[in-house]
Coordinates of C-alpha atoms in Angstrom, one line a residue:
X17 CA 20.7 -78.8 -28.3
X18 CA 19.0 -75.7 -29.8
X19 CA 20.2 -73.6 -27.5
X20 CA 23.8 -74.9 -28.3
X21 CA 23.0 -74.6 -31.6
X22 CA 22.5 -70.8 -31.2
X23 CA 25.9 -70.4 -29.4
X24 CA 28.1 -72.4 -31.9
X25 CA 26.6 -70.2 -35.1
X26 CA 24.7 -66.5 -35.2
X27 CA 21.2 -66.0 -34.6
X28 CA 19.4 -63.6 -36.7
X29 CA 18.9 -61.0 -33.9
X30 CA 23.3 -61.3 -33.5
X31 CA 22.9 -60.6 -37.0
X32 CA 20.4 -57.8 -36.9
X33 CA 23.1 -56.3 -34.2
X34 CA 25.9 -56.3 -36.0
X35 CA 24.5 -54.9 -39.2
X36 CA 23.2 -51.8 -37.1
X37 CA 26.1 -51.4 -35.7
X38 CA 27.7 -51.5 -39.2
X39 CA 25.2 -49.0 -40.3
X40 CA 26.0 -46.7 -37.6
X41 CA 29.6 -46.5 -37.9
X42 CA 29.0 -45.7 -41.5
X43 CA 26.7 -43.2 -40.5
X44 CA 29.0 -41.5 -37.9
X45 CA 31.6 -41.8 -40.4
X46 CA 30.1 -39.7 -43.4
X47 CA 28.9 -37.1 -40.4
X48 CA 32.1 -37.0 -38.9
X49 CA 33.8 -36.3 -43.2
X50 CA 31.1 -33.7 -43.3
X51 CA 31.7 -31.7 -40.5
X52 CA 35.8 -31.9 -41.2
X53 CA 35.6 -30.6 -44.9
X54 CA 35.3 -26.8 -43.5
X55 CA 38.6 -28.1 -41.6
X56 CA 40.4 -29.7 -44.1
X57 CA 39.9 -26.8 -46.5
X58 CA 42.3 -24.3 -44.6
X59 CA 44.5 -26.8 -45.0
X60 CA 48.1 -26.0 -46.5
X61 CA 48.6 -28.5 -48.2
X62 CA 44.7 -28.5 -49.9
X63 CA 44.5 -24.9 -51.1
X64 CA 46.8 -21.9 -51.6
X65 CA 47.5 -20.2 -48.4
X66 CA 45.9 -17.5 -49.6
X67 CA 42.3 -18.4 -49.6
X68 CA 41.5 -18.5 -46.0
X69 CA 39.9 -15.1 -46.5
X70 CA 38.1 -16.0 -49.8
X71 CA 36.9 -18.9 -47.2
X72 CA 35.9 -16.7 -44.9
X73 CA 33.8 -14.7 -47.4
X74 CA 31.7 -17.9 -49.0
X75 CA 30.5 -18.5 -45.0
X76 CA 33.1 -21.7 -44.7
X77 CA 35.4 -19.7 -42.2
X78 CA 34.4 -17.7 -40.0
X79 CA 37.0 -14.8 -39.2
X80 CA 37.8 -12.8 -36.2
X81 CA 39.5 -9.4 -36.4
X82 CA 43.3 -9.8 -35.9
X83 CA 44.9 -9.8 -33.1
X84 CA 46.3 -6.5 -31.4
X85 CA 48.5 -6.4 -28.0
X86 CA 46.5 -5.5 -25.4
X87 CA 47.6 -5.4 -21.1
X88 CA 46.8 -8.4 -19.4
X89 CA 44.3 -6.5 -16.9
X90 CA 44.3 -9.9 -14.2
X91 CA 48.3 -9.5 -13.9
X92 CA 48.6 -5.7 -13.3
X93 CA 45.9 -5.7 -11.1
X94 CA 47.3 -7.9 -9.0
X95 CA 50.8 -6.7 -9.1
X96 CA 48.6 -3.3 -7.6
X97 CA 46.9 -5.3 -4.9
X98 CA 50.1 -7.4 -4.0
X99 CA 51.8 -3.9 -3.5
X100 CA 54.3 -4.5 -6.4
X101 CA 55.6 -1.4 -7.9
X102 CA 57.4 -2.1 -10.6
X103 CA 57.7 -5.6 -13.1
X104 CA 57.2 -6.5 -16.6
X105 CA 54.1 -5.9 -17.6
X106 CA 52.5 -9.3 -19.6
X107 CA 51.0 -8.6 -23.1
X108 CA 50.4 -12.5 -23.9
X109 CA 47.0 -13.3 -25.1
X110 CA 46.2 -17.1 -25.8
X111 CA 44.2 -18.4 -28.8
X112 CA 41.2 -19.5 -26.5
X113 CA 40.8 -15.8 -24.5
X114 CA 41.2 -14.1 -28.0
X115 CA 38.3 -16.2 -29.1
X116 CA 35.9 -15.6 -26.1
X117 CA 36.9 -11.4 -25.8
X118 CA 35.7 -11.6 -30.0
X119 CA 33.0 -13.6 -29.3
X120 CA 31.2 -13.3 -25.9
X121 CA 28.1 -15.1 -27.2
X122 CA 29.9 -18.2 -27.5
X123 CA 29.5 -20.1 -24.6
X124 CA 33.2 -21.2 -23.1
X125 CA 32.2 -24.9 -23.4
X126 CA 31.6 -24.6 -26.9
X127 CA 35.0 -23.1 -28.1
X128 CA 37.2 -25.5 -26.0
X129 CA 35.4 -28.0 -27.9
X130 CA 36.7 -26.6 -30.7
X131 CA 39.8 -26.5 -30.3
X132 CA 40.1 -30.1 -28.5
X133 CA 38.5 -31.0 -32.6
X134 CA 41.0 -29.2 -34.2
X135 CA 38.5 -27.3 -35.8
X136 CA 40.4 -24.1 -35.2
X137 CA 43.0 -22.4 -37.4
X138 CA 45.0 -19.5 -37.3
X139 CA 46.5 -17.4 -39.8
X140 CA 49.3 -14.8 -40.0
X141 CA 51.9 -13.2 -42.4
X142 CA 55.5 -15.0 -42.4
X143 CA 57.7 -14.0 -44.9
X144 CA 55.7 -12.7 -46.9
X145 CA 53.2 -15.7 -47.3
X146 CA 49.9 -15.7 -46.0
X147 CA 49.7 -19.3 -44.0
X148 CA 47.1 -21.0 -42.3
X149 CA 47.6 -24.2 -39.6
X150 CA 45.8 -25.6 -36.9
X151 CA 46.2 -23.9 -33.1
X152 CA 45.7 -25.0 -30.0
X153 CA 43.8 -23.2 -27.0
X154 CA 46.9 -22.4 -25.2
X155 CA 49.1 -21.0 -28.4
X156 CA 50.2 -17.2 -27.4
X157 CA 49.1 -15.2 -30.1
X158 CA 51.3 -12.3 -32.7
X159 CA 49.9 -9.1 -33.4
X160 CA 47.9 -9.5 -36.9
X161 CA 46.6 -13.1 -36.5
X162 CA 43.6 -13.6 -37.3
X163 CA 41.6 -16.7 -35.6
X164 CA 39.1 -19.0 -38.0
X165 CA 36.2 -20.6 -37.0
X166 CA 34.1 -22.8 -39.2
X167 CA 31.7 -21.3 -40.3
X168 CA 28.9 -24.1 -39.7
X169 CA 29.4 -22.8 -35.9
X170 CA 26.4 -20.9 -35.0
X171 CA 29.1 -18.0 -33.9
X172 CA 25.5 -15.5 -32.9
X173 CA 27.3 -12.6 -35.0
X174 CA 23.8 -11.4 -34.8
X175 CA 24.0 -8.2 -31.9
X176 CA 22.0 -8.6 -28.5
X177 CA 18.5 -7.1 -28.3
X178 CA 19.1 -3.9 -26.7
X179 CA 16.8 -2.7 -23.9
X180 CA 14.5 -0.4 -25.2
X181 CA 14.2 3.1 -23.6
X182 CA 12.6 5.6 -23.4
X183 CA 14.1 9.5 -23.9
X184 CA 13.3 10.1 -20.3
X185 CA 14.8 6.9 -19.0
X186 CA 18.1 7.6 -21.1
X187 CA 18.3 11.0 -19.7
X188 CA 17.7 9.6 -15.8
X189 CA 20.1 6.6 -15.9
X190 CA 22.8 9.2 -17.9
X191 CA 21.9 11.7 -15.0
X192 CA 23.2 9.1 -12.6
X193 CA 26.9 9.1 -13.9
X194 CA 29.5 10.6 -11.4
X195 CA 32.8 10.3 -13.9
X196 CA 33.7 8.6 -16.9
X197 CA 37.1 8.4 -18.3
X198 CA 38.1 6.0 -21.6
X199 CA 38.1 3.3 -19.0
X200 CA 35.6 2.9 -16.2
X201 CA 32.0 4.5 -15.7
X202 CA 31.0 5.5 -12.0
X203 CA 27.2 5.7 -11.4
X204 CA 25.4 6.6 -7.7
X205 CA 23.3 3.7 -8.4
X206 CA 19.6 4.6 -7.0
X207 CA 18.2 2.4 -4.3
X208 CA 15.4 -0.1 -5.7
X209 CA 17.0 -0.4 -9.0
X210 CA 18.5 -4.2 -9.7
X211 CA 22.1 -4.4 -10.5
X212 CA 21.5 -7.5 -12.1
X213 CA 18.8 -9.3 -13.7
X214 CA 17.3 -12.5 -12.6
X215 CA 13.9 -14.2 -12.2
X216 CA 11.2 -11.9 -11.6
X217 CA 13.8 -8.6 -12.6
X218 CA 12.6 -6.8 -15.9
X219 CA 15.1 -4.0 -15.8
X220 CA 18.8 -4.0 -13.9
X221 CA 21.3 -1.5 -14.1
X222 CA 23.4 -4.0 -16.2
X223 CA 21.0 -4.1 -19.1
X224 CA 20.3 -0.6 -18.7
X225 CA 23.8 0.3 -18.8
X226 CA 24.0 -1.4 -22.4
X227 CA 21.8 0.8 -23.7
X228 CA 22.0 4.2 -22.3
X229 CA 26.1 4.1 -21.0
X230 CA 27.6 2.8 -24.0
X231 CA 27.9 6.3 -25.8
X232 CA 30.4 5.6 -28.6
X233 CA 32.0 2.6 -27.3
X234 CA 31.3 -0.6 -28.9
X235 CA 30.8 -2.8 -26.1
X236 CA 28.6 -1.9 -22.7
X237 CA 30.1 -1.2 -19.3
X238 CA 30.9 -4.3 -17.8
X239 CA 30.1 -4.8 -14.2
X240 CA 33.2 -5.5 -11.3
X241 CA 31.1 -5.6 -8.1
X242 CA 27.7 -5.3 -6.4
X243 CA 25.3 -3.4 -4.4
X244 CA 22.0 -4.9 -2.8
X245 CA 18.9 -4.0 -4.4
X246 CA 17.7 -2.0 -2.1
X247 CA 20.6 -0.4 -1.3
X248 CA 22.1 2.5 -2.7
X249 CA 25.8 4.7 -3.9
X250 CA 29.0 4.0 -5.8
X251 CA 29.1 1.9 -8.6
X252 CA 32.1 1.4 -10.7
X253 CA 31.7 -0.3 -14.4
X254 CA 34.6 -1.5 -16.6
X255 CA 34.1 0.1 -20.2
X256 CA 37.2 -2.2 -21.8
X257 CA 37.8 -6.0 -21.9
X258 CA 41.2 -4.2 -20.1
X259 CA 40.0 -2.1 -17.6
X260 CA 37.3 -4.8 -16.5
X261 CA 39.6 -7.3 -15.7
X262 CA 41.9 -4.7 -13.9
X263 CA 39.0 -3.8 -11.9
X264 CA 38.1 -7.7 -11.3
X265 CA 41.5 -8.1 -10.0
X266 CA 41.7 -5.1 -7.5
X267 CA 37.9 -6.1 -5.9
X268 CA 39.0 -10.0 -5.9
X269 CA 42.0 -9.1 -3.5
X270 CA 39.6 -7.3 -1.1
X271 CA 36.8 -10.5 -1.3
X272 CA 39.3 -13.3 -1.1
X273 CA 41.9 -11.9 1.3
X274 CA 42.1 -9.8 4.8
X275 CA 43.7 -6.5 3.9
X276 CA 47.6 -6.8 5.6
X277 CA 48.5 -3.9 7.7
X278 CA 51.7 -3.0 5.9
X279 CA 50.0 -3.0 2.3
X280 CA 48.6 0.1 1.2
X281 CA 45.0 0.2 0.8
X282 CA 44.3 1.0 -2.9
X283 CA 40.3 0.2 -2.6
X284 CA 38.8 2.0 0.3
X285 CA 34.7 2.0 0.3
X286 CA 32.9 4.0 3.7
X287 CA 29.1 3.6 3.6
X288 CA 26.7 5.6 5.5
X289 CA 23.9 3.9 7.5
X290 CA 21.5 4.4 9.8
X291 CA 20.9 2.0 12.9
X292 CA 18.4 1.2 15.7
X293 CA 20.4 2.0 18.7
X294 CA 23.8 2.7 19.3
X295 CA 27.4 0.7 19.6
X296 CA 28.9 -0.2 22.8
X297 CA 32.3 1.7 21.2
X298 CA 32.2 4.8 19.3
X299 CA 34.5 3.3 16.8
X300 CA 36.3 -0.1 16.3
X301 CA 37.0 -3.5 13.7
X302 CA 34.4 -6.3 13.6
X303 CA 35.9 -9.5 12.8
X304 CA 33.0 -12.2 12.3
X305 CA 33.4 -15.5 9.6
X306 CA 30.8 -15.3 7.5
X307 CA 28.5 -18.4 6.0
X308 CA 25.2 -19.2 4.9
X309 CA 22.8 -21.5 6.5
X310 CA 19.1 -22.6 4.9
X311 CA 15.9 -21.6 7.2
X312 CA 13.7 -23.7 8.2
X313 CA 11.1 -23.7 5.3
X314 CA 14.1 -25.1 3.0
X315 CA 13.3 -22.7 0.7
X316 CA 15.2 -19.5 1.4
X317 CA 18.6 -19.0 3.2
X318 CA 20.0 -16.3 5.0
X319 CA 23.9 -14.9 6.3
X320 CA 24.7 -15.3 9.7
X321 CA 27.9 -15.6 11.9
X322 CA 29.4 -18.6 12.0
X323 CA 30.7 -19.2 15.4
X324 CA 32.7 -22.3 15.1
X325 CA 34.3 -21.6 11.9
X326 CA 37.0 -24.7 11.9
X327 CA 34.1 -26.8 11.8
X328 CA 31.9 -25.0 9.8
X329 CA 32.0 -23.3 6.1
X330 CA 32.7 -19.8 6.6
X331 CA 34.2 -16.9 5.0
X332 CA 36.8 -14.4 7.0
X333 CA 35.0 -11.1 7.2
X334 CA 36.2 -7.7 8.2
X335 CA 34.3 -3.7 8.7
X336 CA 35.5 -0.9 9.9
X337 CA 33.2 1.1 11.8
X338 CA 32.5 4.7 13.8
X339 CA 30.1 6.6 15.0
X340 CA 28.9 9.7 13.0
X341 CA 26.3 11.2 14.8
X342 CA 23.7 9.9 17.7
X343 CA 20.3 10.9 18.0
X344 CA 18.2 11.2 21.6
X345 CA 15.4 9.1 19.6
X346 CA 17.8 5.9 19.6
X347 CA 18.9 6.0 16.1
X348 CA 22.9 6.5 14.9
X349 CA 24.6 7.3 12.3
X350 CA 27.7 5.1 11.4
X351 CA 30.2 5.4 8.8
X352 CA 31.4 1.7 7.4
X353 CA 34.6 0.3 5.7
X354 CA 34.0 -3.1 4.6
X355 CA 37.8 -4.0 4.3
X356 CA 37.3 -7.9 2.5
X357 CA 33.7 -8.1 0.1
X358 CA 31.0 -10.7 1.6
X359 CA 27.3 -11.1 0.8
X360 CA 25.4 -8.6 2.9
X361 CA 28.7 -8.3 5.6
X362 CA 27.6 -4.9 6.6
X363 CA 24.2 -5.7 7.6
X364 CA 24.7 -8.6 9.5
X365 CA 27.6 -7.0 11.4
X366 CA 25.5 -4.2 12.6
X367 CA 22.7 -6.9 13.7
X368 CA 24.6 -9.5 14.8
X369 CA 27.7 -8.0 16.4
X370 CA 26.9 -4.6 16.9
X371 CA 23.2 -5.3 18.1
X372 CA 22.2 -2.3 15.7
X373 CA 20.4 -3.6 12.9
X374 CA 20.0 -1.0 9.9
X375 CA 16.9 0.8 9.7
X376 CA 14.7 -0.8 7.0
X377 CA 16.6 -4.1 6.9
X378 CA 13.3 -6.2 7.8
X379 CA 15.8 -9.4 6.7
X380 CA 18.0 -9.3 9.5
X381 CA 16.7 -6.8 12.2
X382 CA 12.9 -7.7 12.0
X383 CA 12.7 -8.1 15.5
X384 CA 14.1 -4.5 16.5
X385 CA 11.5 -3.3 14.2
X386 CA 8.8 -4.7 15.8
X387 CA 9.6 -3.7 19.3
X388 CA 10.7 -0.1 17.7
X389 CA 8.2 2.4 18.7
X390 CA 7.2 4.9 15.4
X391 CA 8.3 8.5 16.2
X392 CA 5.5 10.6 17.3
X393 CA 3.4 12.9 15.2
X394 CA 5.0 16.0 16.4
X395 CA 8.9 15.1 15.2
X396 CA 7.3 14.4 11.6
X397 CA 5.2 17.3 10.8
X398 CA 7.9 18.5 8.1
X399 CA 11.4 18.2 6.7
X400 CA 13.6 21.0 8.9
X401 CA 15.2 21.6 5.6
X402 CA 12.1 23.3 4.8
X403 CA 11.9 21.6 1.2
X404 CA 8.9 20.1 -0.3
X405 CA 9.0 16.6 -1.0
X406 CA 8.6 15.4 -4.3
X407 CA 5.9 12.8 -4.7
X408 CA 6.4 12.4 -8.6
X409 CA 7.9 9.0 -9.4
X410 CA 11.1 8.7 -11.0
X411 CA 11.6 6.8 -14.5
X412 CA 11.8 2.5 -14.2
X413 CA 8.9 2.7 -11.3
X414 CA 11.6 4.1 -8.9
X415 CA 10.2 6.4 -5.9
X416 CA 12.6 7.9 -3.7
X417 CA 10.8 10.1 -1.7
X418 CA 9.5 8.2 0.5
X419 CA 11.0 5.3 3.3
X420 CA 12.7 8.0 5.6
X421 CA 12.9 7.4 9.1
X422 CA 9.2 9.1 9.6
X423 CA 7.2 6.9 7.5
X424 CA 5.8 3.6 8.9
X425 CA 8.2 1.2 6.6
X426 CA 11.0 3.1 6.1
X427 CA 13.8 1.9 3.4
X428 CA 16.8 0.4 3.9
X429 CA 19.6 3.1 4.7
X430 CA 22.5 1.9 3.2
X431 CA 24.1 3.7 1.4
X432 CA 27.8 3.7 -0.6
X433 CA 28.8 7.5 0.3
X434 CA 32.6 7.1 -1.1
X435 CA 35.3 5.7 -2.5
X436 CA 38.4 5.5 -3.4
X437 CA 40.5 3.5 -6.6
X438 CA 43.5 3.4 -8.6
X439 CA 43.2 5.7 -12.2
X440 CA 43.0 2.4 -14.2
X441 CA 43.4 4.8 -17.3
X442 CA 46.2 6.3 -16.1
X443 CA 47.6 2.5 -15.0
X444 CA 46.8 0.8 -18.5
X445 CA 48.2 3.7 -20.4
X446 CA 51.3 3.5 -18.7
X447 CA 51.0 0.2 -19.6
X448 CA 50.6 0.2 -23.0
X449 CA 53.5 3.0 -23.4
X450 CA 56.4 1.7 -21.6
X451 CA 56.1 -2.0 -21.6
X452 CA 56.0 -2.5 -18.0
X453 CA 54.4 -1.1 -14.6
X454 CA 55.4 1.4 -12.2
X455 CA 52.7 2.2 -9.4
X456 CA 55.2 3.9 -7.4
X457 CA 53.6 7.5 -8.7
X458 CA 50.3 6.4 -9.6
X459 CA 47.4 8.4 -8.6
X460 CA 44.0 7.8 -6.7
X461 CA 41.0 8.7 -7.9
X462 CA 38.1 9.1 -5.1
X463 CA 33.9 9.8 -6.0
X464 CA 31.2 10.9 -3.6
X465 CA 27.5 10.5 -3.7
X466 CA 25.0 12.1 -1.9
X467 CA 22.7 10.6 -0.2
X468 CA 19.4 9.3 -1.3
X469 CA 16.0 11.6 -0.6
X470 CA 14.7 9.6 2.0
X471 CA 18.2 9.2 4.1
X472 CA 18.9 13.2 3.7
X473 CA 15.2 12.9 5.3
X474 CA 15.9 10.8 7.9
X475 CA 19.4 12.8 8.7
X476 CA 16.8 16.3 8.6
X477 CA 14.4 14.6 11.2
X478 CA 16.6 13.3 13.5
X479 CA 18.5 16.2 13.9
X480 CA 15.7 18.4 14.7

């Protein structure tokens, strides 16, 4: 009976419940008024339309520059890739992407969040009348609108720590520039030297970039593609939100899709290596899916063919090779055109397919460098260009004097020797002035870098 008694009226600890819960949704309530008043008071209808900006200056609103017509970068440079040669060039810019180009601090999750609140407003000049409403993520926006964020958005206005350098660093990383235009930065990155950072990396090429490429620009040079750590050559940077994303395009087309025959080639990269042995064919195409697979220890993975790739996770991948130059001590030279953009492709081409691992690539042709035999004393007395070689180490801990082909762990030779890209400049001005795009007449630009120390080395020695 006491237990029916419990069912047919409330216990205390019902009670207790409810009351929480009460206490709660009052709670969540007054938090949920609080974090609306910055929202409400941009409202039209609770203050003049002119005191967004006051707003803005008392810390309530936080406001982003307005908004200027800019070339959508993705579209053009995929009307290049697809071949297109003339269209409509698309200016429209949508609330969300104005926001993360202002503010690249912001992490993406946190402004679509703010616009699924309604916590975002936008404000622009019609007729004459400053006016201020609420806008969604996917609103286009008119040249002069400004964005508002609330202020009690931790919106990092604060700058990024810049990489501190030293005047002889500067001047090395600035040394490495091969051409610089108002829109992209080409560097003959040095071999050793991170592109990235990442656990274990204190400097990267991106960081340093920041610091010593910016020059008068207000943003760093963006990166659009990677090289290997240890290897070496052509870099291209983006300097503009614009330019970036045109580049993005261009190397997306080459990583995600075979080049077609028919269609012009407008990004064309030939590396240099050197390889233990020689290829069957003094020139031809490997064509080899891709995939990863995780080694034994569970702890590392590695690239490899895949050979049944229906079954399997793979990736369509495509070089061009030829032979350069042979040498009677069983190395060769080969020039490579990577014609689609996979992790470490090149190398595991020449190892796999070719049977001619790169010299120095311990990761993939360990074997071939056990069972290679070190050339003998009398082929490494000197460089047969008669030059000294420079034991002094380079700024960042970099030393490329040694790893040739004569020391007993030489370096990985590979090494981006050329290429070849749109002018992006040239493209996005054209842009910009006429409205739309015409490729039909647009120039090429191509870049050489020589080759590292150690490989001009190695090319010395073996041609003695």
């Amino acid at each position: 009976m006491r237990n029916l008694h419990l069912f047919g009226r409330e216990s205390p600890s019902s009670t207790f419940v409810k009351f929480a819960a009460k206490m709660c949704c009052t709670a969540a309530g007054q938090l949920l008024r609080s974090l609306c008043t910055t929202t409400a008071e941009c409202s039209p209808k609770s203050q003049p339309q002119d005191s967004a900006i006051d707003s803005g200056k008392t810390g309530k609103w936080f406001i982003l520059p307005p908004f200027s017509s800019t070339v959508n970068g993705t579209a053009a440079g995929k009307a290049l890739s697809s071949a297109a040669t003339a269209g409509k060039a698309s200016t429209e810019t949508s609330a969300l992407k104005w926001v993360l180009r202002c503010c690249p601090e912001l992490p993406r999750n946190l402004v679509q969040k703010l616009f699924r609140l309604r916590q975002v407003r936008r404000e622009s000049a019609q007729e004459g009348q400053v006016k201020c409403w609420k806008v969604t993520a996917k609103d286009s926006m008119n040249v002069g609108d400004k964005i508002l964020l609330p202020g009690s958005v931790n919106v990092s206005v604060t700058e990024k720590k810049e990489l501190h350098c030293s005047e002889e660093e500067v001047e090395f990383i600035r040394s490495l520039v091969l051409y610089k235009d108002p829109a992209i930065i080409v560097v003959n990155k040095p071999p050793g030297l991170p592109v990235q950072g990442g656990i274990g990396i204190k400097r990267s090429l991106d960081e340093l970039s920041a610091t010593c490429l910016s020059y008068d620009y207000s943003e760093p040079p963006r990166l659009v593609h990677r090289l290997d750590r240890d290897s070496s050559g052509i870099l291209v940077m983006g300097r503009t939100q614009a330019s970036t994303t045109f580049l993005h395009s261009i190397f997306r087309e080459k990583t995600f899709a075979a080049p077609d025959k028919v269609r012009r080639r407008i990004l064309q990269r030939r590396y240099w290596a050197l390889v233990i042995g020689s290829p069957r064919r003094a020139n031809g195409i490997v064509s080899a899916p891709l995939g990863k697979v995780v080694l034994d220890d569970g702890k590392s993975d590695r690239v490899t063919v895949i050979e049944d790739p229906e079954n399997t996770s793979s990736q369509h991948a495509i070089t061009q090779y030829k032979v350069i130059k042979a040498s009677s001590h069983g190395y060769t030279w080969l020039e490579l055109c990577p014609l689609t953009g996979r992790k470490h492709q090149i190398r595991v081409h020449c190892a796999e397919v070719l049977g001619t691992p790169l010299v120095g690539d311990f990761k993939y042709g360990w074997q071939a460098h056990r069972k290679l035999k070190q050339l003998s004393q009398c082929n490494l007395q000197s460089d047969p260009s008669g030059e000294l070689v420079d034991k002094k180490r380079l700024p960042l801990g970099l030393d490329l004097g040694n790893g040739s082909v004569s020391d007993k762990t030489p370096r990985l030779h590979l090494h981006c020797r050329q290429m070849v890209l749109p002018d992006v400049f040239q493209a996005l001005e054209d842009i910009e002035t006429r409205g739309d795009y015409d490729f039909s007449r647009l120039k090429s630009l191509k870049f050489d870098a020589p080759l590292p120390r150690f490989m001009d080395q190695s090319w010395n020695i073996l041609s003695s």
